[in-house]
Amino acid sequence: MGQTEGELFFSDVRVREAKRLLAEAVAEHSNHLHGVRPADEGRVESYEAVLQAFAAARGAPLFYKYVGSGIGNGALVELADGSVKYDLISGIGVHGWGHSHPDIIAAGIDAALSDVVMQGNLQQNAVALDVMQLFLQLAQKKGAQLAHCFLTTSGAMANENALKIACQKTGGSRVLAFSHCFAGRTLALAQVTDKALYRSGLPDTLAVDYVPFYDATDPEGSTQRSCDVVQTLIERWPKAHASMIFELIQGEGGYYPGERKYFRKLMSIVRDAGILVHVDEIQTFGRTDHAFAFQHFECDDLVDMVTVGKYSQTCATLYKKELQPRPGLLSQTFTASSSALHAARVLLKEMCDGDLFGSEGRITTGAQFFSDGLLAISQRHPELVSGPFGYGAMCACTPYGGDLDRAVDLSRRLFDAGILSFVAGSYPKRIRFLPPVAVMSKDAMTDALAIIEAVLVEGA
Ligand SMILES: Cc1ncc(COP(=O)(O)O)c(C=O)c1O
């Protein structure tokens, strides 16, 4: 068997040397970024013009004055005004390995050298198969029966595909979801997402019945209430629900984790009624002591469909063999860009074989160090902040009693001081962090936490 032209090309000595030189240049420039720094005075005016052009083009200003320069170093990112900031929100959970990570850059170069920018349902390269198999390998690790993987371009599309599979398979036309959940922003998912503002003016495209979420201050009572509500809804709408969407650690809703027994009970009730269990892991994937939060909560035997995105770079719907939809239901021009697939392959391989997970894994130890730091701040200033809340690398605190305006103001002041965070929840309003804990040193976290504390105190 001879080598393909592709194999010959990627192992061509000139290609290998060019990649080595590029990696060397990226590392050299990336290493020049070693702490927060203010904007370059000389760039203030031109940067402002870029921000205004952004606002004009998109019809509204950016939430933060953030335009990246294209280089970073782990949690540090340089903006086009020359400032350097700690990115503790990671594009709302996307840049799990921070900025300019050498392995992701190398994957990106391979992707750039491949023949196509975008891959789709009709024509895919071998990298797409690797990604699907790695997703499935991770998902099946503790016994979940997830046999198939359909790649897609956004978390919302992954959820849409799961909804379509569930409706077609069960014949149901309603879904169950938790109060305060977030599921995406398509017409159907705007109905699932429990926020009136996000569906304002939109048609009612999907019937959704809400179930109150777990309350850590009342484990038994809240479990009973949720189970009772589900039972009542099932009785009110017999055979009408296609699936129940489980967000195991509520993200946009304010960083509230659920609990193992609670989920197992609810999942068992809905499954007994023929309703599919759909776990939305778009924000939780890669942020607990296991690849999937359903593995952390030990629900492997109860999941029917799982959706992933963000951290994995490539989004996907994983589902059981018996849920295979009829031809024509799922298809897309784009399933992912080549760069997203190449990056996903590197990340997922490390999730399979590396030291990210378990109680001593880089995710758990890094997340613990960060949340311990937030706890120490809240203990020093209980009148200013409470927390931390969340679980694993999803970490939040409630500043100034949860006041909306003050939380938004704090996030903006943090930005100015060199920390990227974001708000979550409605009341109390929280400041949330999705730090790239796997690649962020303890020194960098200590440095970032000191800035957070100073900014909190300054706004007292
Ligand atoms: C739990 C959850 N589901 C779905 C989505 C939607 O993902 P995307 O923004 O990629 O469409 C998000 C995004 O924040 C999410 O957190």
JSON list of N, CA and C in Angstrom, two decimals, residues 103-104 106-112 114-121 123-135 149-153 310-316 333-350:
[
{"chain": "A", "resi": 103, "resn": "ASP", "atom": "N", "xyz": [-0.22, 23.18, 21.91]},
{"chain": "A", "resi": 103, "resn": "ASP", "atom": "CA", "xyz": [-0.84, 22.02, 21.24]},
{"chain": "A", "resi": 103, "resn": "ASP", "atom": "C", "xyz": [-2.04, 22.43, 20.39]},
{"chain": "A", "resi": 104, "resn": "ILE", "atom": "N", "xyz": [-2.74, 23.46, 20.85]},
{"chain": "A", "resi": 104, "resn": "ILE", "atom": "CA", "xyz": [-3.90, 23.92, 20.07]},
{"chain": "A", "resi": 104, "resn": "ILE", "atom": "C", "xyz": [-3.42, 24.72, 18.85]},
{"chain": "A", "resi": 106, "resn": "ALA", "atom": "N", "xyz": [-0.62, 24.12, 17.30]},
{"chain": "A", "resi": 106, "resn": "ALA", "atom": "CA", "xyz": [-0.13, 23.10, 16.35]},
{"chain": "A", "resi": 106, "resn": "ALA", "atom": "C", "xyz": [-1.30, 22.44, 15.62]},
{"chain": "A", "resi": 107, "resn": "ALA", "atom": "N", "xyz": [-2.38, 22.18, 16.36]},
{"chain": "A", "resi": 107, "resn": "ALA", "atom": "CA", "xyz": [-3.56, 21.57, 15.72]},
{"chain": "A", "resi": 107, "resn": "ALA", "atom": "C", "xyz": [-4.15, 22.54, 14.70]},
{"chain": "A", "resi": 108, "resn": "GLY", "atom": "N", "xyz": [-4.14, 23.82, 15.05]},
{"chain": "A", "resi": 108, "resn": "GLY", "atom": "CA", "xyz": [-4.67, 24.85, 14.14]},
{"chain": "A", "resi": 108, "resn": "GLY", "atom": "C", "xyz": [-3.85, 24.95, 12.86]},
{"chain": "A", "resi": 109, "resn": "ILE", "atom": "N", "xyz": [-2.54, 24.75, 12.98]},
{"chain": "A", "resi": 109, "resn": "ILE", "atom": "CA", "xyz": [-1.69, 24.80, 11.78]},
{"chain": "A", "resi": 109, "resn": "ILE", "atom": "C", "xyz": [-2.02, 23.61, 10.87]},
{"chain": "A", "resi": 110, "resn": "ASP", "atom": "N", "xyz": [-2.16, 22.44, 11.49]},
{"chain": "A", "resi": 110, "resn": "ASP", "atom": "CA", "xyz": [-2.56, 21.26, 10.69]},
{"chain": "A", "resi": 110, "resn": "ASP", "atom": "C", "xyz": [-3.88, 21.51, 9.98]},
{"chain": "A", "resi": 111, "resn": "ALA", "atom": "N", "xyz": [-4.81, 22.13, 10.72]},
{"chain": "A", "resi": 111, "resn": "ALA", "atom": "CA", "xyz": [-6.13, 22.41, 10.13]},
{"chain": "A", "resi": 111, "resn": "ALA", "atom": "C", "xyz": [-5.99, 23.40, 8.98]},
{"chain": "A", "resi": 112, "resn": "ALA", "atom": "N", "xyz": [-5.15, 24.43, 9.18]},
{"chain": "A", "resi": 112, "resn": "ALA", "atom": "CA", "xyz": [-4.98, 25.44, 8.13]},
{"chain": "A", "resi": 112, "resn": "ALA", "atom": "C", "xyz": [-4.36, 24.84, 6.88]},
{"chain": "A", "resi": 114, "resn": "SER", "atom": "N", "xyz": [-4.89, 21.80, 5.88]},
{"chain": "A", "resi": 114, "resn": "SER", "atom": "CA", "xyz": [-5.75, 20.80, 5.25]},
{"chain": "A", "resi": 114, "resn": "SER", "atom": "C", "xyz": [-6.58, 21.44, 4.14]},
{"chain": "A", "resi": 115, "resn": "ASP", "atom": "N", "xyz": [-7.19, 20.62, 3.32]},
{"chain": "A", "resi": 115, "resn": "ASP", "atom": "CA", "xyz": [-7.74, 21.11, 2.05]},
{"chain": "A", "resi": 115, "resn": "ASP", "atom": "C", "xyz": [-8.96, 22.01, 2.19]},
{"chain": "A", "resi": 116, "resn": "VAL", "atom": "N", "xyz": [-9.70, 21.87, 3.31]},
{"chain": "A", "resi": 116, "resn": "VAL", "atom": "CA", "xyz": [-10.94, 22.66, 3.42]},
{"chain": "A", "resi": 116, "resn": "VAL", "atom": "C", "xyz": [-11.02, 23.38, 4.76]},
{"chain": "A", "resi": 117, "resn": "VAL", "atom": "N", "xyz": [-11.71, 24.50, 4.75]},
{"chain": "A", "resi": 117, "resn": "VAL", "atom": "CA", "xyz": [-11.92, 25.27, 5.98]},
{"chain": "A", "resi": 117, "resn": "VAL", "atom": "C", "xyz": [-13.03, 24.64, 6.80]},
{"chain": "A", "resi": 118, "resn": "MET", "atom": "N", "xyz": [-14.13, 24.28, 6.13]},
{"chain": "A", "resi": 118, "resn": "MET", "atom": "CA", "xyz": [-15.30, 23.73, 6.83]},
{"chain": "A", "resi": 118, "resn": "MET", "atom": "C", "xyz": [-15.54, 22.30, 6.38]},
{"chain": "A", "resi": 119, "resn": "GLN", "atom": "N", "xyz": [-15.98, 21.48, 7.33]},
{"chain": "A", "resi": 119, "resn": "GLN", "atom": "CA", "xyz": [-16.36, 20.12, 6.98]},
{"chain": "A", "resi": 119, "resn": "GLN", "atom": "C", "xyz": [-17.85, 19.97, 7.25]},
{"chain": "A", "resi": 120, "resn": "GLY", "atom": "N", "xyz": [-18.47, 19.10, 6.48]},
{"chain": "A", "resi": 120, "resn": "GLY", "atom": "CA", "xyz": [-19.93, 19.00, 6.58]},
{"chain": "A", "resi": 120, "resn": "GLY", "atom": "C", "xyz": [-20.40, 17.58, 6.48]},
{"chain": "A", "resi": 121, "resn": "ASN", "atom": "N", "xyz": [-21.71, 17.44, 6.53]},
{"chain": "A", "resi": 121, "resn": "ASN", "atom": "CA", "xyz": [-22.28, 16.11, 6.59]},
{"chain": "A", "resi": 121, "resn": "ASN", "atom": "C", "xyz": [-21.96, 15.27, 5.35]},
{"chain": "A", "resi": 123, "resn": "GLN", "atom": "N", "xyz": [-19.24, 15.70, 3.20]},
{"chain": "A", "resi": 123, "resn": "GLN", "atom": "CA", "xyz": [-17.81, 15.44, 3.01]},
{"chain": "A", "resi": 123, "resn": "GLN", "atom": "C", "xyz": [-17.03, 15.78, 4.28]},
{"chain": "A", "resi": 124, "resn": "GLN", "atom": "N", "xyz": [-16.48, 14.73, 4.88]},
{"chain": "A", "resi": 124, "resn": "GLN", "atom": "CA", "xyz": [-15.70, 14.96, 6.10]},
{"chain": "A", "resi": 124, "resn": "GLN", "atom": "C", "xyz": [-14.34, 14.29, 5.96]},
{"chain": "A", "resi": 125, "resn": "ASN", "atom": "N", "xyz": [-13.35, 14.82, 6.67]},
{"chain": "A", "resi": 125, "resn": "ASN", "atom": "CA", "xyz": [-12.03, 14.20, 6.69]},
{"chain": "A", "resi": 125, "resn": "ASN", "atom": "C", "xyz": [-11.93, 13.27, 7.91]},
{"chain": "A", "resi": 126, "resn": "ALA", "atom": "N", "xyz": [-10.86, 12.49, 7.94]},
{"chain": "A", "resi": 126, "resn": "ALA", "atom": "CA", "xyz": [-10.74, 11.46, 8.99]},
{"chain": "A", "resi": 126, "resn": "ALA", "atom": "C", "xyz": [-10.75, 12.06, 10.39]},
{"chain": "A", "resi": 127, "resn": "VAL", "atom": "N", "xyz": [-10.33, 13.30, 10.52]},
{"chain": "A", "resi": 127, "resn": "VAL", "atom": "CA", "xyz": [-10.29, 13.94, 11.85]},
{"chain": "A", "resi": 127, "resn": "VAL", "atom": "C", "xyz": [-11.68, 13.96, 12.49]},
{"chain": "A", "resi": 128, "resn": "ALA", "atom": "N", "xyz": [-12.72, 14.08, 11.68]},
{"chain": "A", "resi": 128, "resn": "ALA", "atom": "CA", "xyz": [-14.09, 14.12, 12.22]},
{"chain": "A", "resi": 128, "resn": "ALA", "atom": "C", "xyz": [-14.45, 12.78, 12.87]},
{"chain": "A", "resi": 129, "resn": "LEU", "atom": "N", "xyz": [-14.01, 11.69, 12.25]},
{"chain": "A", "resi": 129, "resn": "LEU", "atom": "CA", "xyz": [-14.26, 10.36, 12.83]},
{"chain": "A", "resi": 129, "resn": "LEU", "atom": "C", "xyz": [-13.52, 10.22, 14.16]},
{"chain": "A", "resi": 130, "resn": "ASP", "atom": "N", "xyz": [-12.25, 10.68, 14.17]},
{"chain": "A", "resi": 130, "resn": "ASP", "atom": "CA", "xyz": [-11.49, 10.61, 15.43]},
{"chain": "A", "resi": 130, "resn": "ASP", "atom": "C", "xyz": [-12.25, 11.33, 16.55]},
{"chain": "A", "resi": 131, "resn": "VAL", "atom": "N", "xyz": [-12.77, 12.52, 16.22]},
{"chain": "A", "resi": 131, "resn": "VAL", "atom": "CA", "xyz": [-13.47, 13.32, 17.24]},
{"chain": "A", "resi": 131, "resn": "VAL", "atom": "C", "xyz": [-14.72, 12.59, 17.73]},
{"chain": "A", "resi": 132, "resn": "MET", "atom": "N", "xyz": [-15.49, 12.03, 16.80]},
{"chain": "A", "resi": 132, "resn": "MET", "atom": "CA", "xyz": [-16.71, 11.31, 17.20]},
{"chain": "A", "resi": 132, "resn": "MET", "atom": "C", "xyz": [-16.34, 10.13, 18.10]},
{"chain": "A", "resi": 133, "resn": "GLN", "atom": "N", "xyz": [-15.31, 9.40, 17.71]},
{"chain": "A", "resi": 133, "resn": "GLN", "atom": "CA", "xyz": [-14.94, 8.21, 18.50]},
{"chain": "A", "resi": 133, "resn": "GLN", "atom": "C", "xyz": [-14.42, 8.60, 19.88]},
{"chain": "A", "resi": 134, "resn": "LEU", "atom": "N", "xyz": [-13.70, 9.72, 19.94]},
{"chain": "A", "resi": 134, "resn": "LEU", "atom": "CA", "xyz": [-13.19, 10.16, 21.25]},
{"chain": "A", "resi": 134, "resn": "LEU", "atom": "C", "xyz": [-14.33, 10.60, 22.16]},
{"chain": "A", "resi": 135, "resn": "PHE", "atom": "N", "xyz": [-15.32, 11.32, 21.59]},
{"chain": "A", "resi": 135, "resn": "PHE", "atom": "CA", "xyz": [-16.50, 11.70, 22.39]},
{"chain": "A", "resi": 135, "resn": "PHE", "atom": "C", "xyz": [-17.17, 10.45, 22.96]},
{"chain": "A", "resi": 149, "resn": "CYS", "atom": "N", "xyz": [-22.80, 9.52, 17.71]},
{"chain": "A", "resi": 149, "resn": "CYS", "atom": "CA", "xyz": [-22.39, 10.91, 17.92]},
{"chain": "A", "resi": 149, "resn": "CYS", "atom": "C", "xyz": [-22.65, 11.69, 16.63]},
{"chain": "A", "resi": 150, "resn": "PHE", "atom": "N", "xyz": [-23.39, 12.78, 16.74]},
{"chain": "A", "resi": 150, "resn": "PHE", "atom": "CA", "xyz": [-23.63, 13.63, 15.57]},
{"chain": "A", "resi": 150, "resn": "PHE", "atom": "C", "xyz": [-23.02, 15.00, 15.83]},
{"chain": "A", "resi": 151, "resn": "LEU", "atom": "N", "xyz": [-22.05, 15.36, 15.00]},
{"chain": "A", "resi": 151, "resn": "LEU", "atom": "CA", "xyz": [-21.33, 16.63, 15.23]},
{"chain": "A", "resi": 151, "resn": "LEU", "atom": "C", "xyz": [-22.14, 17.82, 14.70]},
{"chain": "A", "resi": 152, "resn": "THR", "atom": "N", "xyz": [-21.93, 18.95, 15.31]},
{"chain": "A", "resi": 152, "resn": "THR", "atom": "CA", "xyz": [-22.63, 20.15, 14.85]},
{"chain": "A", "resi": 152, "resn": "THR", "atom": "C", "xyz": [-21.87, 21.42, 15.26]},
{"chain": "A", "resi": 153, "resn": "THR", "atom": "N", "xyz": [-22.42, 22.56, 14.86]},
{"chain": "A", "resi": 153, "resn": "THR", "atom": "CA", "xyz": [-21.64, 23.80, 14.96]},
{"chain": "A", "resi": 153, "resn": "THR", "atom": "C", "xyz": [-21.91, 24.65, 16.19]},
{"chain": "A", "resi": 310, "resn": "LYS", "atom": "N", "xyz": [-18.93, 24.09, 23.72]},
{"chain": "A", "resi": 310, "resn": "LYS", "atom": "CA", "xyz": [-17.99, 25.00, 24.40]},
{"chain": "A", "resi": 310, "resn": "LYS", "atom": "C", "xyz": [-16.57, 24.43, 24.49]},
{"chain": "A", "resi": 311, "resn": "TYR", "atom": "N", "xyz": [-16.18, 23.89, 25.68]},
{"chain": "A", "resi": 311, "resn": "TYR", "atom": "CA", "xyz": [-14.83, 23.41, 25.95]},
{"chain": "A", "resi": 311, "resn": "TYR", "atom": "C", "xyz": [-14.31, 22.46, 24.86]},
{"chain": "A", "resi": 312, "resn": "SER", "atom": "N", "xyz": [-15.23, 21.67, 24.29]},
{"chain": "A", "resi": 312, "resn": "SER", "atom": "CA", "xyz": [-14.83, 20.66, 23.31]},
{"chain": "A", "resi": 312, "resn": "SER", "atom": "C", "xyz": [-14.58, 21.24, 21.92]},
{"chain": "A", "resi": 313, "resn": "GLN", "atom": "N", "xyz": [-14.80, 22.51, 21.73]},
{"chain": "A", "resi": 313, "resn": "GLN", "atom": "CA", "xyz": [-14.59, 23.22, 20.46]},
{"chain": "A", "resi": 313, "resn": "GLN", "atom": "C", "xyz": [-15.57, 22.79, 19.36]},
{"chain": "A", "resi": 314, "resn": "THR", "atom": "N", "xyz": [-15.88, 21.52, 19.32]},
{"chain": "A", "resi": 314, "resn": "THR", "atom": "CA", "xyz": [-16.84, 20.98, 18.36]},
{"chain": "A", "resi": 314, "resn": "THR", "atom": "C", "xyz": [-18.05, 20.52, 19.16]},
{"chain": "A", "resi": 315, "resn": "CYS", "atom": "N", "xyz": [-19.23, 20.86, 18.71]},
{"chain": "A", "resi": 315, "resn": "CYS", "atom": "CA", "xyz": [-20.44, 20.49, 19.48]},
{"chain": "A", "resi": 315, "resn": "CYS", "atom": "C", "xyz": [-20.97, 19.15, 18.96]},
{"chain": "A", "resi": 316, "resn": "ALA", "atom": "N", "xyz": [-21.71, 18.47, 19.80]},
{"chain": "A", "resi": 316, "resn": "ALA", "atom": "CA", "xyz": [-22.20, 17.14, 19.39]},
{"chain": "A", "resi": 316, "resn": "ALA", "atom": "C", "xyz": [-23.42, 16.72, 20.19]},
{"chain": "A", "resi": 333, "resn": "THR", "atom": "N", "xyz": [-24.94, 21.42, 6.38]},
{"chain": "A", "resi": 333, "resn": "THR", "atom": "CA", "xyz": [-23.87, 21.80, 5.47]},
{"chain": "A", "resi": 333, "resn": "THR", "atom": "C", "xyz": [-22.55, 21.82, 6.23]},
{"chain": "A", "resi": 334, "resn": "PHE", "atom": "N", "xyz": [-22.54, 22.51, 7.37]},
{"chain": "A", "resi": 334, "resn": "PHE", "atom": "CA", "xyz": [-21.34, 22.54, 8.22]},
{"chain": "A", "resi": 334, "resn": "PHE", "atom": "C", "xyz": [-21.56, 21.65, 9.44]},
{"chain": "A", "resi": 335, "resn": "THR", "atom": "N", "xyz": [-20.62, 20.74, 9.70]},
{"chain": "A", "resi": 335, "resn": "THR", "atom": "CA", "xyz": [-20.64, 20.07, 11.01]},
{"chain": "A", "resi": 335, "resn": "THR", "atom": "C", "xyz": [-19.59, 20.70, 11.92]},
{"chain": "A", "resi": 336, "resn": "ALA", "atom": "N", "xyz": [-18.50, 21.18, 11.35]},
{"chain": "A", "resi": 336, "resn": "ALA", "atom": "CA", "xyz": [-17.48, 21.89, 12.14]},
{"chain": "A", "resi": 336, "resn": "ALA", "atom": "C", "xyz": [-16.43, 22.42, 11.19]},
{"chain": "A", "resi": 337, "resn": "SER", "atom": "N", "xyz": [-15.65, 23.41, 11.67]},
{"chain": "A", "resi": 337, "resn": "SER", "atom": "CA", "xyz": [-14.51, 23.86, 10.87]},
{"chain": "A", "resi": 337, "resn": "SER", "atom": "C", "xyz": [-13.36, 22.88, 11.09]},
{"chain": "A", "resi": 338, "resn": "SER", "atom": "N", "xyz": [-12.45, 22.84, 10.15]},
{"chain": "A", "resi": 338, "resn": "SER", "atom": "CA", "xyz": [-11.29, 21.95, 10.30]},
{"chain": "A", "resi": 338, "resn": "SER", "atom": "C", "xyz": [-10.52, 22.32, 11.56]},
{"chain": "A", "resi": 339, "resn": "SER", "atom": "N", "xyz": [-10.39, 23.63, 11.86]},
{"chain": "A", "resi": 339, "resn": "SER", "atom": "CA", "xyz": [-9.61, 24.02, 13.04]},
{"chain": "A", "resi": 339, "resn": "SER", "atom": "C", "xyz": [-10.32, 23.56, 14.32]},
{"chain": "A", "resi": 340, "resn": "ALA", "atom": "N", "xyz": [-11.66, 23.64, 14.35]},
{"chain": "A", "resi": 340, "resn": "ALA", "atom": "CA", "xyz": [-12.39, 23.18, 15.54]},
{"chain": "A", "resi": 340, "resn": "ALA", "atom": "C", "xyz": [-12.19, 21.67, 15.71]},
{"chain": "A", "resi": 341, "resn": "LEU", "atom": "N", "xyz": [-12.21, 20.93, 14.62]},
{"chain": "A", "resi": 341, "resn": "LEU", "atom": "CA", "xyz": [-12.04, 19.48, 14.72]},
{"chain": "A", "resi": 341, "resn": "LEU", "atom": "C", "xyz": [-10.63, 19.09, 15.16]},
{"chain": "A", "resi": 342, "resn": "HIS", "atom": "N", "xyz": [-9.64, 19.75, 14.58]},
{"chain": "A", "resi": 342, "resn": "HIS", "atom": "CA", "xyz": [-8.26, 19.41, 14.96]},
{"chain": "A", "resi": 342, "resn": "HIS", "atom": "C", "xyz": [-8.01, 19.76, 16.43]},
{"chain": "A", "resi": 343, "resn": "ALA", "atom": "N", "xyz": [-8.54, 20.91, 16.87]},
{"chain": "A", "resi": 343, "resn": "ALA", "atom": "CA", "xyz": [-8.37, 21.29, 18.28]},
{"chain": "A", "resi": 343, "resn": "ALA", "atom": "C", "xyz": [-9.12, 20.31, 19.18]},
{"chain": "A", "resi": 344, "resn": "ALA", "atom": "N", "xyz": [-10.34, 19.95, 18.77]},
{"chain": "A", "resi": 344, "resn": "ALA", "atom": "CA", "xyz": [-11.14, 19.02, 19.57]},
{"chain": "A", "resi": 344, "resn": "ALA", "atom": "C", "xyz": [-10.41, 17.69, 19.73]},
{"chain": "A", "resi": 345, "resn": "ARG", "atom": "N", "xyz": [-9.78, 17.23, 18.66]},
{"chain": "A", "resi": 345, "resn": "ARG", "atom": "CA", "xyz": [-9.08, 15.94, 18.75]},
{"chain": "A", "resi": 345, "resn": "ARG", "atom": "C", "xyz": [-7.98, 15.98, 19.81]},
{"chain": "A", "resi": 346, "resn": "VAL", "atom": "N", "xyz": [-7.23, 17.09, 19.83]},
{"chain": "A", "resi": 346, "resn": "VAL", "atom": "CA", "xyz": [-6.16, 17.22, 20.82]},
{"chain": "A", "resi": 346, "resn": "VAL", "atom": "C", "xyz": [-6.73, 17.24, 22.24]},
{"chain": "A", "resi": 347, "resn": "LEU", "atom": "N", "xyz": [-7.77, 18.07, 22.43]},
{"chain": "A", "resi": 347, "resn": "LEU", "atom": "CA", "xyz": [-8.38, 18.20, 23.77]},
{"chain": "A", "resi": 347, "resn": "LEU", "atom": "C", "xyz": [-8.99, 16.88, 24.25]},
{"chain": "A", "resi": 348, "resn": "LEU", "atom": "N", "xyz": [-9.73, 16.23, 23.36]},
{"chain": "A", "resi": 348, "resn": "LEU", "atom": "CA", "xyz": [-10.42, 15.01, 23.77]},
{"chain": "A", "resi": 348, "resn": "LEU", "atom": "C", "xyz": [-9.44, 13.88, 24.05]},
{"chain": "A", "resi": 349, "resn": "LYS", "atom": "N", "xyz": [-8.33, 13.84, 23.29]},
{"chain": "A", "resi": 349, "resn": "LYS", "atom": "CA", "xyz": [-7.30, 12.82, 23.55]},
{"chain": "A", "resi": 349, "resn": "LYS", "atom": "C", "xyz": [-6.73, 13.02, 24.95]},
{"chain": "A", "resi": 350, "resn": "GLU", "atom": "N", "xyz": [-6.46, 14.28, 25.29]},
{"chain": "A", "resi": 350, "resn": "GLU", "atom": "CA", "xyz": [-5.92, 14.57, 26.62]},
{"chain": "A", "resi": 350, "resn": "GLU", "atom": "C", "xyz": [-6.96, 14.22, 27.70]}
]
